[in-house]
XYZ file of C-alpha atoms in Angstrom:
107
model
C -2.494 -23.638 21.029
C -4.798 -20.888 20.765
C -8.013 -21.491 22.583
C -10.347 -19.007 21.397
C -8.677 -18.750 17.836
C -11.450 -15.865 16.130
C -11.525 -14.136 19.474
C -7.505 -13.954 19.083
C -7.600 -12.759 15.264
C -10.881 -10.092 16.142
C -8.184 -8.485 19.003
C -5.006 -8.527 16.438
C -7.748 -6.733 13.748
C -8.100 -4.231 16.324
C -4.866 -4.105 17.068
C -3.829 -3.719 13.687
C -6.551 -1.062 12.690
C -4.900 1.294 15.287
C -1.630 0.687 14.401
C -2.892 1.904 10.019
C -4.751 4.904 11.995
C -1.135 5.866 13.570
C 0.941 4.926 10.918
C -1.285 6.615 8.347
C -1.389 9.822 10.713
C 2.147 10.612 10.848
C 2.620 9.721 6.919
C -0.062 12.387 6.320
C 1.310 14.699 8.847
C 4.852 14.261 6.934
C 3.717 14.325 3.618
C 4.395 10.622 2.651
C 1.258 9.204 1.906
C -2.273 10.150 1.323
C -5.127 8.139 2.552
C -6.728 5.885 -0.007
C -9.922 5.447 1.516
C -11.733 7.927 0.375
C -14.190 7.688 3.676
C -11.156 7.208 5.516
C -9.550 10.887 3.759
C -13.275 12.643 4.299
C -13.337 11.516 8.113
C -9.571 12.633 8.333
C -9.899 15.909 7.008
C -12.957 16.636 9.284
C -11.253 15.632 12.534
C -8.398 13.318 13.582
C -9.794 12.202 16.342
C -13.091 10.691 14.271
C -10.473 9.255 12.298
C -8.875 7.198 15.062
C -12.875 6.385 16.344
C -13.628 5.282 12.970
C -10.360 2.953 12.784
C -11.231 1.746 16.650
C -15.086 1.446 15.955
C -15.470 -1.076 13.225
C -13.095 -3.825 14.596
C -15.029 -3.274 18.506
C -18.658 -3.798 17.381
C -16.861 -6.818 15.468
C -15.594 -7.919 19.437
C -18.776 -6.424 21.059
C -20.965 -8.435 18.255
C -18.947 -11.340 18.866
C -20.513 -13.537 21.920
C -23.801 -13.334 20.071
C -22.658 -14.562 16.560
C -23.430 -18.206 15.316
C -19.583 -18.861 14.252
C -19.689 -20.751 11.348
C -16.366 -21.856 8.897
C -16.811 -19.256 6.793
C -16.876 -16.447 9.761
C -13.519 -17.316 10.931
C -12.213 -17.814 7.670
C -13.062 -14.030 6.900
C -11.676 -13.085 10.185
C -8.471 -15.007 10.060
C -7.994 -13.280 6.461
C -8.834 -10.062 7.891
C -6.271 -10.158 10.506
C -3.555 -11.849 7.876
C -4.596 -8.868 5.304
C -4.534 -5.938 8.124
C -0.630 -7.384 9.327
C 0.196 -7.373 5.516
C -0.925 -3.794 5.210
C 1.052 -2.931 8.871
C 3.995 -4.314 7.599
C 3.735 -2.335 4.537
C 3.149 0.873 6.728
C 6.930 -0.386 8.873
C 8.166 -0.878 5.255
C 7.476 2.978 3.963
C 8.520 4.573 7.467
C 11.619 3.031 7.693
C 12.151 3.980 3.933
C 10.716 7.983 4.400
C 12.674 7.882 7.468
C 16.339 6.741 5.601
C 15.437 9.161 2.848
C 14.943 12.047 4.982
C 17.314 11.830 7.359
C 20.081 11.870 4.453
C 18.388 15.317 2.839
C-alpha cells in the first residue's frame, strides 16, 4: 500500500508533465501536432528550454508547496485526478507516436 498516497500522485504529475513536454517536442519538431495551450505554444516558440521549465515548474512548487499544505479530501482528490488526467493525456501522446511513426515509416 502506498504510504504517502498525494506525495506518490504529486511525483507521477511531475513525471507525467515531462513526459507531454517531450512528447509534445518531438510532435512539433515532426510536424504532428501543434500545441494547444496557447501559453504553452507562446512559451514554445520563445525558447524550448522555458518550455520544458514551464512543464517542470508548476508540478515542483506543487512538491515544494507540499509539506506546508493542510491536506484536506478535496486536495488529494484534485491531485489524484490530476495525475489520472495527465497519464490519460501520456497515453494519448504513446497513442499518436506510435500511429505518426507506422504512417511514416510506410511513406
Amino acid at each position: 500500500m502506498i504510504k504517502d498516497r498525494p506525495l506518490f500522485f504529486i511525483k507521477a504529475i511531475i513525471l507525467f508533465s515531462l513526459f507531454d513536454a517531450l512528447c509534445t517536442d518531438i510532435g512539433i519538431k515532426l510536424g504532428w501536432v501543434t500545441e494547444a495551450n496557447p501559453i504553452a505554444g507562446a512559451v514554445y516558440e520563445w525558447s524550448i528550454l522555458a518550455f520544458y521549465g514551464l512543464k517542470a515548474l508548476l508540478p515542483l512548487t506543487l512538491l515544494l508547496l507540499y509539506p506546508v499544505i493542510t491536506m484536506r479530501r478535496f486536495h488529494q482528490w484534485l491531485i489524484t485526478m490530476t495525475a489520472f488526467i495527465y497519464l490519460a493525456v501520456s497515453l494519448y501522446h504513446c497513442v499518436w507516436m506510435v500511429y505518426g511513426w507506422y504512417v511514416h515509416r510506410l511513406i
